[in-house]
Amino acid sequence: MTIEWYPGHMSKAREQIKELMRKIDVVVEILDARLPSSSSNYLLQQLRRDKPCIKVLNKNDLADPEVTKSWVRHFRKSANVRALPLSAKQPGEVKQLIKLCRHLAPNRGNPGYPVRAMVIGIPNVGKSTLINTLAGKSLAKVGDKPAITVIAQQIDLHNGILLFDTPGLLWPEMSDQTGAYRLAASGAIGANALDYTNVGVFAARYMAARYPELLRNRYKLSELPEDPHHFLEAAGRHMGCLVSGGAVDVNRAAEAFVREVRAGKLGRVSFEEPETEVEGEMENPDLSGVLPESLH
Ligand code: G4P
């Protein structure tokens, strides 16, 4: 099954990004450090060409530090690209972004000639959080609504940097089924319409292959059940997701488990590594029921 996100919106976004690209010096692409590939978007890769780009690996506080290091090495191989792991909630870490913007646009950053940085990313990667931290105050969040014309909001940081915020321009690609599951597990895909049992099974299988200790420790399991459904039952029992009669409510258990993984309650976890396919992925997962109807 091929899934596309609002193809009509994509062509509008293409024109808007192209237009903006002419006016800016640096692209600041916000990615989720736990899934830098699945949280990126091919439109930007196509339109950026050789414009300097900072790949912000946000939510680094939730990602596996060793895997993040390998992503930084990976991005270093591309010309004009720098990767910067950080947490958008940490002003001290976010400061590095300012330095890097200046470094990549050495001819700008003087009075009257600010570095013009386009901030772009799929919903929920932390774009608003980052912009608020950069601005040092809470700016109203502009909705990430697809299929509407969006004017980039300019934010002068008064430190030689002019941000172009681009809400609603980029959406994740959904043609890769495993990527879609990773996005769902990380929380990038809308919370309400998910089939948590499917996402829970995906996350349980992945975690069992990659981070079995984290599962055993969190849910006090001496043996890790091989079958992810059995694992969800055991974890659900531990979390008290029971129905009357004492049976486990597996859907509730799956949702609680996915929320714990997302929030980093089990520990720091990454969902993908550069150029490697990680064991534990679902083969040809059926996405029906996982994603909102409109996205099938
Ligand atoms: P967006 O503009 O790209 O759509 O994302 P937004 O900033 O709204 O952030 C989405 C969620 O990610 C928010 O959580 C936000 O707090 C969280 N977040 C952003 N950056 C980081 C980070 O570096 N580390 C961690 N751990 N979380 C981050 P939320 O639960 O939706 O909202 P809230 O209850 O935290 O306000």
Tab-separated table of C-alpha atoms and ligand atoms in Angstrom:
chain	number	residue	atom	x	y	z
A	1	MET	CA	0.000	0.000	0.000
A	2	THR	CA	1.380	3.411	-0.934
A	3	ILE	CA	0.520	6.295	1.312
A	4	GLU	CA	0.938	9.908	0.390
A	5	TRP	CA	0.407	12.954	2.548
A	6	TYR	CA	-1.756	15.509	0.811
A	7	PRO	CA	-0.169	15.441	-2.661
A	8	GLY	CA	-1.912	18.724	-3.631
A	9	HIS	CA	-0.409	20.417	-0.627
A	10	MET	CA	3.001	19.095	-1.607
A	11	SER	CA	3.062	20.940	-4.930
A	12	LYS	CA	2.048	24.180	-3.216
A	13	ALA	CA	4.739	23.596	-0.602
A	14	ARG	CA	7.299	22.982	-3.336
A	15	GLU	CA	6.632	26.435	-4.837
A	16	GLN	CA	6.748	28.149	-1.471
A	17	ILE	CA	9.965	26.482	-0.381
A	18	LYS	CA	11.557	27.247	-3.764
A	19	GLU	CA	10.586	30.906	-3.458
A	20	LEU	CA	11.897	31.178	0.096
A	21	MET	CA	15.095	29.339	-0.753
A	22	ARG	CA	16.160	32.294	-2.941
A	23	LYS	CA	15.962	34.701	-0.015
A	24	ILE	CA	17.742	32.752	2.659
A	25	ASP	CA	21.320	31.941	3.597
A	26	VAL	CA	20.954	28.829	5.750
A	27	VAL	CA	18.365	26.052	5.985
A	28	VAL	CA	17.695	24.870	9.528
A	29	GLU	CA	16.035	21.504	9.163
A	30	ILE	CA	14.572	20.157	12.384
A	31	LEU	CA	14.638	16.374	12.621
A	32	ASP	CA	13.802	13.996	15.423
A	33	ALA	CA	17.146	12.648	16.668
A	34	ARG	CA	15.524	9.244	17.208
A	35	LEU	CA	14.582	8.951	13.520
A	36	PRO	CA	16.490	11.502	11.451
A	37	SER	CA	15.739	9.810	8.154
A	38	SER	CA	12.046	9.066	8.634
A	39	SER	CA	11.414	12.552	10.033
A	40	SER	CA	12.960	14.229	6.978
A	41	ASN	CA	11.207	15.127	3.735
A	42	TYR	CA	12.441	14.624	0.192
A	43	LEU	CA	11.040	17.987	-0.993
A	44	LEU	CA	13.577	19.799	1.079
A	45	GLN	CA	16.422	17.565	-0.081
A	46	GLN	CA	15.458	18.319	-3.684
A	47	LEU	CA	15.008	22.065	-3.311
A	48	ARG	CA	17.888	22.817	-1.013
A	49	ARG	CA	20.531	22.024	-3.622
A	50	ASP	CA	23.854	23.267	-2.203
A	51	LYS	CA	22.410	25.835	0.231
A	52	PRO	CA	24.129	25.383	3.625
A	53	CYS	CA	21.972	23.219	5.866
A	54	ILE	CA	21.982	22.531	9.580
A	55	LYS	CA	20.287	19.277	10.467
A	56	VAL	CA	19.103	19.869	14.013
A	57	LEU	CA	18.791	16.465	15.682
A	58	ASN	CA	16.190	17.581	18.189
A	59	LYS	CA	14.916	15.634	21.206
A	60	ASN	CA	18.456	14.408	21.654
A	61	ASP	CA	17.636	13.945	25.339
A	62	LEU	CA	15.408	11.019	24.260
A	63	ALA	CA	17.747	9.438	21.679
A	64	ASP	CA	20.407	6.757	22.090
A	65	PRO	CA	23.671	8.783	22.373
A	66	GLU	CA	25.777	6.254	20.435
A	67	VAL	CA	23.318	6.174	17.554
A	68	THR	CA	23.169	9.978	17.491
A	69	LYS	CA	26.970	10.050	17.167
A	70	SER	CA	26.745	7.791	14.150
A	71	TRP	CA	24.134	10.104	12.586
A	72	VAL	CA	26.438	13.105	13.088
A	73	ARG	CA	29.251	11.182	11.338
A	74	HIS	CA	26.839	10.215	8.582
A	75	PHE	CA	25.682	13.775	7.869
A	76	ARG	CA	29.251	15.061	7.966
A	77	LYS	CA	29.833	13.205	4.681
A	78	SER	CA	27.448	15.535	2.811
A	79	ALA	CA	28.780	18.800	1.433
A	80	ASN	CA	27.457	21.925	3.137
A	81	VAL	CA	25.616	19.944	5.799
A	82	ARG	CA	26.211	20.012	9.546
A	83	ALA	CA	24.316	17.979	12.104
A	84	LEU	CA	23.679	19.451	15.539
A	85	PRO	CA	22.166	17.261	18.250
A	86	LEU	CA	20.341	19.253	20.897
A	87	SER	CA	17.261	19.558	23.016
A	88	ALA	CA	15.095	22.495	21.948
A	89	LYS	CA	14.103	22.943	25.577
A	90	GLN	CA	17.682	23.684	26.644
A	91	PRO	CA	18.713	27.301	25.924
A	92	GLY	CA	22.391	26.446	26.489
A	93	GLU	CA	22.298	23.811	23.759
A	94	VAL	CA	20.221	25.923	21.400
A	95	LYS	CA	22.894	28.671	21.519
A	96	GLN	CA	25.109	26.409	19.418
A	97	LEU	CA	22.656	26.807	16.580
A	98	ILE	CA	23.213	30.580	16.478
A	99	LYS	CA	26.973	30.052	16.312
A	100	LEU	CA	26.629	27.526	13.534
A	101	CYS	CA	24.316	29.806	11.505
A	102	ARG	CA	26.910	32.571	11.683
A	103	HIS	CA	29.679	30.160	10.768
A	104	LEU	CA	27.824	28.957	7.665
A	105	ALA	CA	27.026	32.485	6.453
A	106	PRO	CA	30.291	34.336	7.177
A	107	ASN	CA	29.385	37.290	4.957
A	108	ARG	CA	26.242	38.062	6.903
A	109	GLY	CA	25.388	38.618	10.552
A	110	ASN	CA	26.315	42.335	10.546
A	111	PRO	CA	23.925	45.201	11.292
A	112	GLY	CA	21.507	45.469	8.373
A	113	TYR	CA	22.682	42.122	6.965
A	114	PRO	CA	21.319	39.413	9.223
A	115	VAL	CA	21.826	35.720	8.538
A	116	ARG	CA	18.499	34.682	7.018
A	117	ALA	CA	17.647	31.213	8.279
A	118	MET	CA	14.665	29.167	7.130
A	119	VAL	CA	13.405	26.865	9.880
A	120	ILE	CA	11.610	23.851	8.532
A	121	GLY	CA	10.450	20.489	9.798
A	122	ILE	CA	7.517	18.090	9.898
A	123	PRO	CA	4.923	18.620	12.662
A	124	ASN	CA	5.835	17.590	16.202
A	125	VAL	CA	9.608	17.570	15.740
A	126	GLY	CA	9.813	20.555	18.081
A	127	LYS	CA	9.958	23.505	15.699
A	128	SER	CA	7.864	25.814	17.896
A	129	THR	CA	9.767	24.810	21.002
A	130	LEU	CA	13.055	25.596	19.286
A	131	ILE	CA	11.868	28.946	17.934
A	132	ASN	CA	10.523	29.943	21.349
A	133	THR	CA	13.830	29.046	22.977
A	134	LEU	CA	15.742	30.975	20.313
A	135	ALA	CA	13.465	33.995	20.708
A	136	GLY	CA	13.636	33.743	24.491
A	137	LYS	CA	9.873	34.035	24.737
A	138	SER	CA	6.727	32.196	23.827
A	139	LEU	CA	5.507	33.104	20.355
A	140	ALA	CA	2.024	32.052	19.326
A	141	LYS	CA	2.090	28.708	17.561
A	142	VAL	CA	0.927	28.951	13.977
A	143	GLY	CA	-1.060	25.849	13.139
A	144	ASP	CA	0.552	23.163	11.002
A	145	LYS	CA	-2.399	22.856	8.693
A	146	PRO	CA	-1.686	21.344	5.317
A	147	ALA	CA	-3.280	22.536	2.066
A	148	ILE	CA	-3.388	26.188	2.998
A	149	THR	CA	-1.152	28.956	1.773
A	150	VAL	CA	1.349	29.785	4.414
A	151	ILE	CA	3.314	32.988	4.589
A	152	ALA	CA	6.610	32.475	6.332
A	153	GLN	CA	6.663	34.385	9.572
A	154	GLN	CA	9.818	36.445	10.056
A	155	ILE	CA	11.302	36.546	13.524
A	156	ASP	CA	14.162	38.931	14.210
A	157	LEU	CA	16.265	37.507	17.032
A	158	HIS	CA	18.086	40.877	17.319
A	159	ASN	CA	21.428	39.112	17.339
A	160	GLY	CA	22.169	39.158	13.626
A	161	ILE	CA	19.831	36.260	12.838
A	162	LEU	CA	16.492	36.561	11.041
A	163	LEU	CA	14.359	33.419	11.191
A	164	PHE	CA	11.795	32.465	8.561
A	165	ASP	CA	9.316	30.150	10.232
A	166	THR	CA	7.483	27.896	7.764
A	167	PRO	CA	4.558	26.244	9.524
A	168	GLY	CA	2.694	23.597	7.612
A	169	LEU	CA	5.032	23.349	4.666
A	170	LEU	CA	6.552	19.956	5.275
A	171	TRP	CA	4.882	16.670	6.030
A	172	PRO	CA	6.514	13.303	6.489
A	173	GLU	CA	6.721	10.888	3.617
A	174	MET	CA	4.594	7.869	4.131
A	175	SER	CA	5.683	5.703	1.219
A	176	ASP	CA	8.011	3.713	3.445
A	177	GLN	CA	5.913	1.554	5.743
A	178	THR	CA	8.590	1.022	8.358
A	179	GLY	CA	9.231	4.763	8.418
A	180	ALA	CA	5.510	5.306	9.016
A	181	TYR	CA	5.639	2.979	12.012
A	182	ARG	CA	8.696	4.756	13.367
A	183	LEU	CA	6.895	8.096	13.043
A	184	ALA	CA	3.878	6.645	14.812
A	185	ALA	CA	6.010	5.174	17.598
A	186	SER	CA	7.846	8.482	18.116
A	187	GLY	CA	4.636	10.515	18.339
A	188	ALA	CA	5.064	12.424	15.071
A	189	ILE	CA	1.769	11.080	13.733
A	190	GLY	CA	-1.444	12.362	15.288
A	191	ALA	CA	-2.146	10.724	18.592
A	192	ASN	CA	-5.882	10.231	18.417
A	193	ALA	CA	-6.385	8.245	15.264
A	194	LEU	CA	-3.688	5.623	15.833
A	195	ASP	CA	-4.298	1.929	16.258
A	196	TYR	CA	-2.088	1.588	19.281
A	197	THR	CA	-2.086	-2.201	19.251
A	198	ASN	CA	-0.320	-2.280	15.856
A	199	VAL	CA	2.104	0.474	16.832
A	200	GLY	CA	2.689	-1.235	20.192
A	201	VAL	CA	3.495	-4.527	18.464
A	202	PHE	CA	5.923	-2.734	16.157
A	203	ALA	CA	7.608	-0.928	19.049
A	204	ALA	CA	7.723	-4.083	21.195
A	205	ARG	CA	9.335	-6.101	18.407
A	206	TYR	CA	11.868	-3.378	17.678
A	207	MET	CA	12.713	-2.789	21.330
A	208	ALA	CA	13.070	-6.519	22.002
A	209	ALA	CA	15.623	-6.781	19.186
A	210	ARG	CA	17.531	-3.592	19.944
A	211	TYR	CA	17.017	-2.741	23.625
A	212	PRO	CA	15.858	-5.929	25.426
A	213	GLU	CA	17.363	-4.830	28.744
A	214	LEU	CA	15.277	-1.672	28.777
A	215	LEU	CA	12.105	-3.752	28.400
A	216	ARG	CA	13.117	-6.233	31.093
A	217	ASN	CA	14.074	-3.504	33.544
A	218	ARG	CA	11.047	-1.282	33.069
A	219	TYR	CA	8.457	-4.060	33.288
A	220	LYS	CA	10.334	-6.279	35.767
A	221	LEU	CA	10.446	-9.279	33.457
A	222	SER	CA	12.946	-12.055	34.182
A	223	GLU	CA	12.252	-13.519	30.709
A	224	LEU	CA	11.251	-11.442	27.716
A	225	PRO	CA	8.332	-13.100	25.883
A	226	GLU	CA	9.212	-13.758	22.240
A	227	ASP	CA	5.757	-12.932	20.959
A	228	PRO	CA	5.209	-9.127	21.096
A	229	HIS	CA	1.516	-9.676	21.983
A	230	HIS	CA	2.607	-11.701	25.012
A	231	PHE	CA	5.044	-8.947	25.906
A	232	LEU	CA	2.257	-6.338	25.730
A	233	GLU	CA	0.165	-8.496	28.022
A	234	ALA	CA	2.993	-8.795	30.541
A	235	ALA	CA	3.766	-5.060	30.367
A	236	GLY	CA	0.036	-4.255	30.619
A	237	ARG	CA	-0.257	-6.393	33.733
A	238	HIS	CA	2.692	-4.554	35.245
A	239	MET	CA	1.126	-1.169	34.423
A	240	GLY	CA	-2.289	-2.237	35.744
A	241	CYS	CA	-4.103	-2.059	32.386
A	242	LEU	CA	-6.729	-4.595	33.442
A	243	VAL	CA	-10.403	-5.152	32.750
A	244	SER	CA	-12.852	-6.598	35.239
A	245	GLY	CA	-11.992	-10.232	35.868
A	246	GLY	CA	-8.279	-9.424	35.838
A	247	ALA	CA	-7.572	-9.877	32.112
A	248	VAL	CA	-5.235	-7.392	30.419
A	249	ASP	CA	-6.747	-4.764	28.131
A	250	VAL	CA	-4.166	-5.176	25.359
A	251	ASN	CA	-5.081	-2.027	23.438
A	252	ARG	CA	-4.773	0.092	26.572
A	253	ALA	CA	-1.526	-1.682	27.436
A	254	ALA	CA	-0.160	-1.008	23.945
A	255	GLU	CA	-1.051	2.682	24.196
A	256	ALA	CA	0.493	2.999	27.642
A	257	PHE	CA	3.628	1.185	26.426
A	258	VAL	CA	3.986	3.396	23.314
A	259	ARG	CA	3.533	6.531	25.425
A	260	GLU	CA	6.228	5.345	27.825
A	261	VAL	CA	8.669	4.635	24.991
A	262	ARG	CA	7.983	8.066	23.435
A	263	ALA	CA	8.486	9.878	26.694
A	264	GLY	CA	11.815	8.141	27.317
A	265	LYS	CA	10.518	6.327	30.416
A	266	LEU	CA	12.434	3.165	29.430
A	267	GLY	CA	15.634	5.059	28.643
A	268	ARG	CA	17.136	6.773	25.618
A	269	VAL	CA	16.104	5.010	22.441
A	270	SER	CA	16.694	5.568	18.721
A	271	PHE	CA	14.453	4.060	16.082
A	272	GLU	CA	16.869	4.016	13.170
A	273	GLU	CA	20.541	4.070	12.333
A	274	PRO	CA	22.192	5.479	9.232
A	275	GLU	CA	22.195	3.209	6.189
A	276	THR	CA	21.400	0.110	8.154
A	277	GLU	CA	18.265	-1.859	8.478
A	278	VAL	CA	17.807	-2.816	12.086
A	279	GLU	CA	16.511	-6.185	13.178
A	280	GLY	CA	13.035	-6.299	14.608
A	281	GLU	CA	11.206	-4.407	11.908
A	282	MET	CA	7.888	-5.701	10.753
A	283	GLU	CA	7.865	-7.284	7.340
A	284	ASN	CA	5.280	-5.614	5.118
A	285	PRO	CA	3.327	-4.223	8.048
A	286	ASP	CA	-0.313	-3.584	7.284
A	287	LEU	CA	-0.958	0.085	7.947
A	288	SER	CA	-4.717	-0.099	7.731
A	289	GLY	CA	-6.008	0.990	11.069
A	290	VAL	CA	-2.676	2.470	12.135
A	291	LEU	CA	-3.006	5.811	10.434
A	292	PRO	CA	-5.835	8.276	10.181
A	293	GLU	CA	-8.229	7.332	7.358
A	294	SER	CA	-7.415	10.492	5.422
A	295	LEU	CA	-3.805	9.446	5.053
A	296	HIS	CA	-4.362	6.044	3.447
B	1	G4P	P1	6.199	21.440	16.287
B	1	G4P	O1	6.172	22.918	16.446
B	1	G4P	O2	7.327	20.969	15.417
B	1	G4P	O3	4.893	20.846	15.870
B	1	G4P	O4	6.529	20.786	17.715
B	1	G4P	P2	6.371	21.391	19.190
B	1	G4P	O5	7.405	22.436	19.439
B	1	G4P	O6	4.961	21.743	19.446
B	1	G4P	O7	6.799	20.112	20.047
B	1	G4P	C1	6.100	18.882	19.980
B	1	G4P	C2	6.307	18.135	21.293
B	1	G4P	O8	7.698	17.800	21.417
B	1	G4P	C3	5.958	18.946	22.547
B	1	G4P	O9	5.507	18.027	23.519
B	1	G4P	C4	7.311	19.479	22.999
B	1	G4P	O10	7.351	19.781	24.387
B	1	G4P	C5	8.186	18.279	22.677
B	1	G4P	N1	9.599	18.652	22.489
B	1	G4P	C6	10.093	19.598	21.673
B	1	G4P	N2	11.439	19.621	21.741
B	1	G4P	C7	11.797	18.672	22.626
B	1	G4P	C8	13.063	18.193	23.111
B	1	G4P	O11	14.136	18.638	22.728
B	1	G4P	N3	13.024	17.161	24.005
B	1	G4P	C9	11.846	16.604	24.428
B	1	G4P	N4	11.908	15.600	25.299
B	1	G4P	N5	10.634	17.023	23.988
B	1	G4P	C10	10.629	18.038	23.095
B	1	G4P	P3	3.983	17.946	23.921
B	1	G4P	O12	3.876	16.861	24.918
B	1	G4P	O13	3.180	17.865	22.665
B	1	G4P	O14	3.711	19.340	24.532
B	1	G4P	P4	4.146	19.877	26.006
B	1	G4P	O15	3.177	19.218	26.923
B	1	G4P	O16	5.561	19.482	26.263
B	1	G4P	O17	3.957	21.347	25.880
